Amino acid sequence: MEKVSEEKPNSKGRLPTWTLQDFEIGKPLGRGKFGRVYLAREKKHKYIVALKVIFKQQLEKHNLHYQLRREIEIQSNLSHPNVLQIFGWFHDDERIFLILEYAARGELFKELRDLKYLSEKHAATYIASFARALAYCHEKNVIHRDIKPENLLLDLEGRLKIADFGWSVQSRTKRHTMCGTLDYLAPEIVENKAHDYTVDNWTLGILCYELLYGVPPFETESQVNTCKRIIKVDLNFPSTPHVSAEGKDLIRKLLVKDALKRLSLQRIVEHPWIVNNADPSGICNEGH
Ligand code: ATP
Ligand code: MG
């Protein structure tokens, strides 16, 4: 599908805009904080997309209107195989519609729930894709991330796609609190201290652990206790034979309290566990 946005004139010098009439709407794909996502087909080119519908009233209530606009602009300028593409957007009186690349296999965490835990090859393939996508974004000075499990999607072939890219740091803590999951928060966020893009490296460590063991490392029955464990970096590895010493080594080098000492994205992709396990194609179909 052509990438057109309201800002860019087409070849005739007109400003092309999408409308809802350009799409056939299919099944619901998911539900987010501010709206719903539907499978959709662009009528003219028969191109399958995901249409994310956000209610303006909801956005305004949470004061995220301008933020969304800025983030759409940022995301429109990103082009990476592991970053979910945004093709364009339009709006009517009540709603904003984002035209997104369709991630046919849905949430990575649905796959994880089905398989219970992933093999090292499978997990390393996702972690490598994720680290490369983050490096690309950091290079473009896009560092405001809100990595959380349900925002990691898979395309038809099983390639990792980061969705919801670019929600800003200010809203991170609030959004997590609203969603009720603290497992992915870095200690500096839990302690309400200054933080920067190195929180992403911490998050990669949490993700790596959860993919390999099926549960996040600091999970407890209560939020207070989870926070305590995060702050102490109370890290234990279950004695399961399917995780090698190298895998644990990578996790230990990411789940480091001192943000400056966390392994850099570059060093992550060079880590022996990644080199020995990740599929260079970024696709791993184990369990399918
Ligand atoms: P946020 O995570 O910022 O709160 P949100 O939760 O409102 O945003 P999304 O995460 O974008 O909205 O979408 C909600 C759910 O819809 C996702 O978790 C996923 O299951 C599904 N979904 C979203 N985008 C796509 C897509 N492009 N392809 C397939 N499924 C999608
Ligand atoms: Mg989401």
Short mmCIF file of C-alpha atoms and ligand atoms in Angstrom, two decimals:
data_model
loop_
_atom_site.label_atom_id
_atom_site.label_comp_id
_atom_site.label_asym_id
_atom_site.label_seq_id
_atom_site.Cartn_x
_atom_site.Cartn_y
_atom_site.Cartn_z
CA MET A 1 0.00 0.00 0.00
CA GLU A 2 1.14 3.50 -0.79
CA LYS A 3 2.40 5.38 2.17
CA VAL A 4 0.47 8.58 2.25
CA SER A 5 -0.08 10.86 5.15
CA GLU A 6 -2.08 13.99 5.58
CA GLU A 7 1.11 16.01 5.47
CA LYS A 8 2.53 14.79 2.17
CA PRO A 9 0.99 15.91 -1.13
CA ASN A 10 0.62 13.20 -3.79
CA SER A 11 1.95 13.46 -7.37
CA LYS A 12 -0.95 15.74 -8.36
CA GLY A 13 -0.02 18.10 -5.58
CA ARG A 14 -3.18 17.26 -3.64
CA LEU A 15 -3.26 16.23 -0.03
CA PRO A 16 -4.59 12.69 -0.07
CA THR A 17 -6.47 11.59 3.00
CA TRP A 18 -7.86 8.25 3.96
CA THR A 19 -11.41 7.86 5.16
CA LEU A 20 -13.24 4.98 6.73
CA GLN A 21 -14.95 4.38 3.37
CA ASP A 22 -11.60 3.26 1.96
CA PHE A 23 -11.67 0.17 4.18
CA GLU A 24 -13.68 -2.97 4.72
CA ILE A 25 -13.64 -3.74 8.41
CA GLY A 26 -13.09 -7.30 9.58
CA LYS A 27 -12.75 -9.07 12.89
CA PRO A 28 -11.54 -7.36 16.07
CA LEU A 29 -7.87 -8.11 16.73
CA GLY A 30 -7.50 -6.68 20.17
CA ARG A 31 -8.43 -4.10 22.67
CA GLY A 32 -6.24 -1.37 24.00
CA LYS A 33 -6.46 1.28 26.62
CA PHE A 34 -7.96 3.87 24.30
CA GLY A 35 -9.75 1.91 21.67
CA ARG A 36 -9.87 -1.19 19.56
CA VAL A 37 -7.92 -2.73 16.73
CA TYR A 38 -9.63 -4.36 13.75
CA LEU A 39 -8.50 -6.34 10.78
CA ALA A 40 -9.25 -4.27 7.69
CA ARG A 41 -8.81 -4.35 3.94
CA GLU A 42 -8.11 -1.30 1.88
CA LYS A 43 -10.71 -1.54 -0.88
CA LYS A 44 -8.73 -0.32 -3.87
CA HIS A 45 -5.53 -2.34 -3.46
CA LYS A 46 -7.05 -5.15 -1.37
CA TYR A 47 -4.24 -4.58 1.07
CA ILE A 48 -4.70 -6.12 4.51
CA VAL A 49 -3.95 -3.86 7.47
CA ALA A 50 -4.78 -3.46 11.12
CA LEU A 51 -6.92 -0.43 11.87
CA LYS A 52 -6.48 0.99 15.34
CA VAL A 53 -9.41 3.10 16.47
CA ILE A 54 -8.79 5.58 19.26
CA PHE A 55 -11.56 7.64 20.79
CA LYS A 56 -10.66 11.33 20.93
CA GLN A 57 -12.61 11.80 24.12
CA GLN A 58 -10.55 9.14 25.88
CA LEU A 59 -7.32 10.68 24.65
CA GLU A 60 -8.32 14.11 25.78
CA LYS A 61 -9.40 12.82 29.15
CA HIS A 62 -5.89 11.51 29.69
CA ASN A 63 -4.28 14.50 28.02
CA LEU A 64 -2.51 12.35 25.44
CA HIS A 65 -3.85 14.00 22.30
CA TYR A 66 -0.71 15.92 21.36
CA GLN A 67 1.50 13.08 22.44
CA LEU A 68 -0.25 10.69 20.08
CA ARG A 69 0.20 13.13 17.20
CA ARG A 70 3.90 13.47 17.88
CA GLU A 71 4.35 9.76 18.24
CA ILE A 72 2.56 9.07 14.95
CA GLU A 73 5.04 11.41 13.28
CA ILE A 74 7.99 9.68 14.92
CA GLN A 75 6.74 6.22 14.04
CA SER A 76 6.04 7.24 10.44
CA ASN A 77 9.74 7.98 10.07
CA LEU A 78 10.87 4.61 11.35
CA SER A 79 11.41 1.79 8.94
CA HIS A 80 12.79 -1.43 10.34
CA PRO A 81 11.71 -5.04 9.84
CA ASN A 82 11.08 -5.39 13.58
CA VAL A 83 9.18 -2.16 14.09
CA LEU A 84 5.49 -2.32 13.23
CA GLN A 85 4.95 -0.01 10.30
CA ILE A 86 2.39 2.76 10.42
CA PHE A 87 1.06 3.53 6.94
CA GLY A 88 -1.01 6.57 7.75
CA TRP A 89 -3.85 7.94 9.80
CA PHE A 90 -7.12 9.82 9.52
CA HIS A 91 -9.87 10.96 11.80
CA ASP A 92 -13.54 11.78 12.05
CA ASP A 93 -15.37 13.75 14.72
CA GLU A 94 -14.97 11.19 17.46
CA ARG A 95 -12.17 8.89 16.48
CA ILE A 96 -8.60 8.71 15.24
CA PHE A 97 -7.74 5.78 12.98
CA LEU A 98 -4.20 4.47 12.64
CA ILE A 99 -3.47 2.33 9.59
CA LEU A 100 -0.96 -0.26 10.78
CA GLU A 101 0.95 -3.19 9.38
CA TYR A 102 -0.98 -6.36 10.23
CA ALA A 103 0.79 -8.72 12.61
CA ALA A 104 -1.02 -11.92 11.71
CA ARG A 105 0.22 -14.10 14.55
CA GLY A 106 -0.73 -11.58 17.19
CA GLU A 107 0.90 -11.20 20.55
CA LEU A 108 4.21 -12.87 21.30
CA PHE A 109 2.88 -13.54 24.77
CA LYS A 110 0.02 -15.58 23.44
CA GLU A 111 2.63 -17.77 21.79
CA LEU A 112 4.55 -17.92 25.05
CA ARG A 113 1.43 -18.93 26.97
CA ASP A 114 0.74 -21.68 24.46
CA LEU A 115 4.28 -23.04 24.48
CA LYS A 116 4.85 -22.35 28.25
CA TYR A 117 8.46 -21.39 27.57
CA LEU A 118 10.64 -21.00 24.50
CA SER A 119 13.77 -22.85 23.45
CA GLU A 120 17.04 -20.92 23.54
CA LYS A 121 17.08 -20.71 19.75
CA HIS A 122 13.56 -19.31 19.69
CA ALA A 123 14.10 -16.82 22.55
CA ALA A 124 17.49 -15.68 21.25
CA THR A 125 15.98 -14.97 17.82
CA TYR A 126 13.43 -12.62 19.38
CA ILE A 127 15.94 -10.97 21.72
CA ALA A 128 18.37 -10.34 18.83
CA SER A 129 15.57 -8.86 16.69
CA PHE A 130 14.47 -6.71 19.56
CA ALA A 131 17.99 -5.48 20.37
CA ARG A 132 18.59 -4.59 16.71
CA ALA A 133 15.29 -2.73 16.45
CA LEU A 134 16.07 -0.79 19.62
CA ALA A 135 19.55 0.07 18.38
CA TYR A 136 18.03 1.38 15.16
CA CYS A 137 15.56 3.51 17.09
CA HIS A 138 18.16 4.83 19.50
CA GLU A 139 20.28 5.80 16.50
CA LYS A 140 17.34 7.84 15.26
CA ASN A 141 17.11 9.39 18.70
CA VAL A 142 13.85 7.71 19.41
CA ILE A 143 14.40 6.52 22.92
CA HIS A 144 11.09 6.91 24.63
CA ARG A 145 9.89 3.40 24.93
CA ASP A 146 7.15 1.59 26.64
CA ILE A 147 8.15 -2.00 26.24
CA LYS A 148 5.61 -4.31 27.67
CA PRO A 149 4.85 -7.85 26.66
CA GLU A 150 1.51 -7.27 24.98
CA ASN A 151 3.09 -4.72 22.66
CA LEU A 152 5.31 -7.32 21.03
CA LEU A 153 3.57 -8.82 18.02
CA LEU A 154 4.46 -11.45 15.43
CA ASP A 155 3.85 -11.29 11.72
CA LEU A 156 2.67 -14.22 9.62
CA GLU A 157 6.16 -15.67 9.36
CA GLY A 158 6.97 -15.24 13.04
CA ARG A 159 9.05 -12.09 12.85
CA LEU A 160 8.98 -9.91 15.96
CA LYS A 161 7.29 -6.52 15.58
CA ILE A 162 7.42 -3.82 18.20
CA ALA A 163 4.03 -2.10 18.36
CA ASP A 164 2.99 1.03 20.22
CA PHE A 165 6.40 2.43 19.63
CA GLY A 166 7.34 5.68 21.19
CA TRP A 167 5.02 6.39 24.06
CA SER A 168 6.94 8.89 26.08
CA VAL A 169 8.77 8.38 29.31
CA GLN A 170 6.48 10.65 31.31
CA SER A 171 3.56 8.37 30.76
CA ARG A 172 5.48 5.16 31.32
CA THR A 173 5.03 4.77 35.06
CA LYS A 174 1.46 5.96 34.97
CA ARG A 175 0.55 3.63 32.17
CA HIS A 176 2.12 0.65 33.87
CA THR A 177 0.34 1.46 37.08
CA MET A 178 -2.92 1.69 35.16
CA CYS A 179 -2.26 -1.64 33.54
CA GLY A 180 -1.28 -3.18 36.84
CA THR A 181 1.88 -4.94 35.70
CA LEU A 182 5.12 -3.89 37.31
CA ASP A 183 7.20 -6.86 36.28
CA TYR A 184 8.92 -5.03 33.43
CA LEU A 185 9.84 -1.86 35.33
CA ALA A 186 13.51 -1.06 35.90
CA PRO A 187 14.62 -0.31 39.50
CA GLU A 188 15.20 3.37 38.74
CA ILE A 189 11.58 3.70 37.62
CA VAL A 190 10.26 1.83 40.65
CA GLU A 191 12.33 4.15 42.85
CA ASN A 192 11.18 7.16 40.85
CA LYS A 193 14.71 8.23 39.98
CA ALA A 194 16.03 9.79 36.81
CA HIS A 195 16.21 7.29 33.99
CA ASP A 196 17.13 7.12 30.34
CA TYR A 197 17.17 4.69 27.42
CA THR A 198 19.13 2.13 29.47
CA VAL A 199 15.78 1.10 30.96
CA ASP A 200 15.25 -0.67 27.63
CA ASN A 201 18.30 -2.86 28.29
CA TRP A 202 16.87 -3.87 31.66
CA THR A 203 13.57 -4.68 29.96
CA LEU A 204 15.37 -6.88 27.46
CA GLY A 205 16.77 -8.86 30.40
CA ILE A 206 13.28 -9.30 31.89
CA LEU A 207 11.91 -10.36 28.51
CA CYS A 208 14.74 -12.83 27.96
CA TYR A 209 14.08 -14.42 31.36
CA GLU A 210 10.33 -14.62 30.81
CA LEU A 211 10.72 -16.17 27.35
CA LEU A 212 13.08 -18.82 28.70
CA TYR A 213 11.33 -19.62 31.98
CA GLY A 214 7.73 -18.69 31.22
CA VAL A 215 7.45 -16.29 34.18
CA PRO A 216 9.03 -12.89 34.80
CA PRO A 217 11.95 -12.97 37.27
CA PHE A 218 10.55 -10.80 40.06
CA GLU A 219 6.95 -11.95 40.01
CA THR A 220 5.22 -12.20 43.38
CA GLU A 221 1.65 -12.24 44.59
CA SER A 222 1.72 -8.52 45.43
CA GLN A 223 2.92 -5.36 43.72
CA VAL A 224 4.75 -4.22 46.86
CA ASN A 225 6.80 -7.40 47.00
CA THR A 226 7.53 -7.30 43.27
CA CYS A 227 8.86 -3.76 43.73
CA LYS A 228 11.05 -4.91 46.62
CA ARG A 229 12.49 -7.74 44.56
CA ILE A 230 13.16 -5.43 41.60
CA ILE A 231 14.98 -2.91 43.80
CA LYS A 232 17.11 -5.65 45.37
CA VAL A 233 17.57 -7.37 41.99
CA ASP A 234 16.53 -10.56 43.75
CA LEU A 235 17.30 -12.80 40.79
CA ASN A 236 17.04 -16.60 40.92
CA PHE A 237 17.24 -19.13 38.14
CA PRO A 238 15.08 -22.25 38.35
CA SER A 239 17.14 -25.36 37.82
CA THR A 240 15.80 -26.28 34.41
CA PRO A 241 18.14 -28.01 31.99
CA HIS A 242 16.99 -26.14 28.88
CA VAL A 243 18.74 -22.87 29.75
CA SER A 244 22.50 -22.78 29.27
CA ALA A 245 25.04 -20.93 31.41
CA GLU A 246 25.45 -18.46 28.54
CA GLY A 247 21.75 -17.62 28.59
CA LYS A 248 21.89 -16.91 32.31
CA ASP A 249 25.04 -14.89 31.80
CA LEU A 250 23.28 -12.58 29.35
CA ILE A 251 20.33 -12.11 31.73
CA ARG A 252 22.68 -11.34 34.64
CA LYS A 253 24.47 -8.73 32.52
CA LEU A 254 21.21 -6.99 31.70
CA LEU A 255 19.50 -7.14 35.09
CA VAL A 256 22.08 -4.89 36.71
CA LYS A 257 20.93 -2.20 39.11
CA ASP A 258 23.54 0.31 37.96
CA ALA A 259 22.07 1.38 34.60
CA LEU A 260 25.48 2.34 33.22
CA LYS A 261 26.80 -1.18 33.73
CA ARG A 262 24.06 -2.92 31.75
CA LEU A 263 25.25 -4.58 28.58
CA SER A 264 24.87 -2.24 25.60
CA LEU A 265 22.65 -3.18 22.67
CA GLN A 266 25.71 -3.74 20.52
CA ARG A 267 27.25 -6.07 23.11
CA ILE A 268 23.96 -7.94 23.41
CA VAL A 269 23.96 -8.93 19.73
CA GLU A 270 27.62 -9.93 20.06
CA HIS A 271 27.00 -12.01 23.20
CA PRO A 272 27.88 -15.71 22.66
CA TRP A 273 24.38 -16.83 23.63
CA ILE A 274 22.89 -14.70 20.85
CA VAL A 275 25.59 -15.58 18.35
CA ASN A 276 25.20 -19.31 19.03
CA ASN A 277 21.40 -19.40 19.15
CA ALA A 278 19.69 -16.59 17.26
CA ASP A 279 18.50 -17.38 13.75
CA PRO A 280 20.04 -14.73 11.47
CA SER A 281 16.82 -14.53 9.44
CA GLY A 282 14.96 -13.26 12.51
CA ILE A 283 12.45 -16.07 12.01
CA CYS A 284 12.15 -19.14 14.18
CA ASN A 285 9.20 -21.44 13.75
CA GLU A 286 9.77 -23.88 16.58
CA GLY A 287 6.51 -24.95 18.10
CA HIS A 288 4.56 -24.19 14.91
P1 ATP B 1 -1.04 0.68 24.45
O1 ATP B 1 -0.30 -0.62 24.47
O2 ATP B 1 -0.23 1.85 24.07
O3 ATP B 1 -1.91 0.87 25.66
P2 ATP B 1 -3.23 -0.22 23.18
O4 ATP B 1 -3.08 -1.36 24.11
O5 ATP B 1 -4.36 0.73 23.29
O6 ATP B 1 -1.98 0.61 23.22
P3 ATP B 1 -2.38 -1.81 21.01
O7 ATP B 1 -1.39 -2.42 21.94
O8 ATP B 1 -1.85 -1.16 19.81
O9 ATP B 1 -3.33 -0.78 21.75
O10 ATP B 1 -3.44 -2.89 20.54
C1 ATP B 1 -4.19 -3.68 21.42
C2 ATP B 1 -4.09 -5.14 20.99
O11 ATP B 1 -4.59 -5.31 19.65
C3 ATP B 1 -2.66 -5.65 20.94
O12 ATP B 1 -2.20 -6.05 22.18
C4 ATP B 1 -2.79 -6.78 19.90
O13 ATP B 1 -3.34 -7.94 20.50
C5 ATP B 1 -3.81 -6.24 18.93
N1 ATP B 1 -3.12 -5.54 17.82
C6 ATP B 1 -2.71 -4.25 17.84
N2 ATP B 1 -2.11 -3.92 16.69
C7 ATP B 1 -2.10 -5.01 15.93
C8 ATP B 1 -1.61 -5.31 14.61
N3 ATP B 1 -0.99 -4.38 13.91
N4 ATP B 1 -1.79 -6.55 14.13
C9 ATP B 1 -2.40 -7.49 14.88
N5 ATP B 1 -2.89 -7.28 16.12
C10 ATP B 1 -2.76 -6.06 16.65
MG MG B 2 -0.99 -2.35 23.80
#
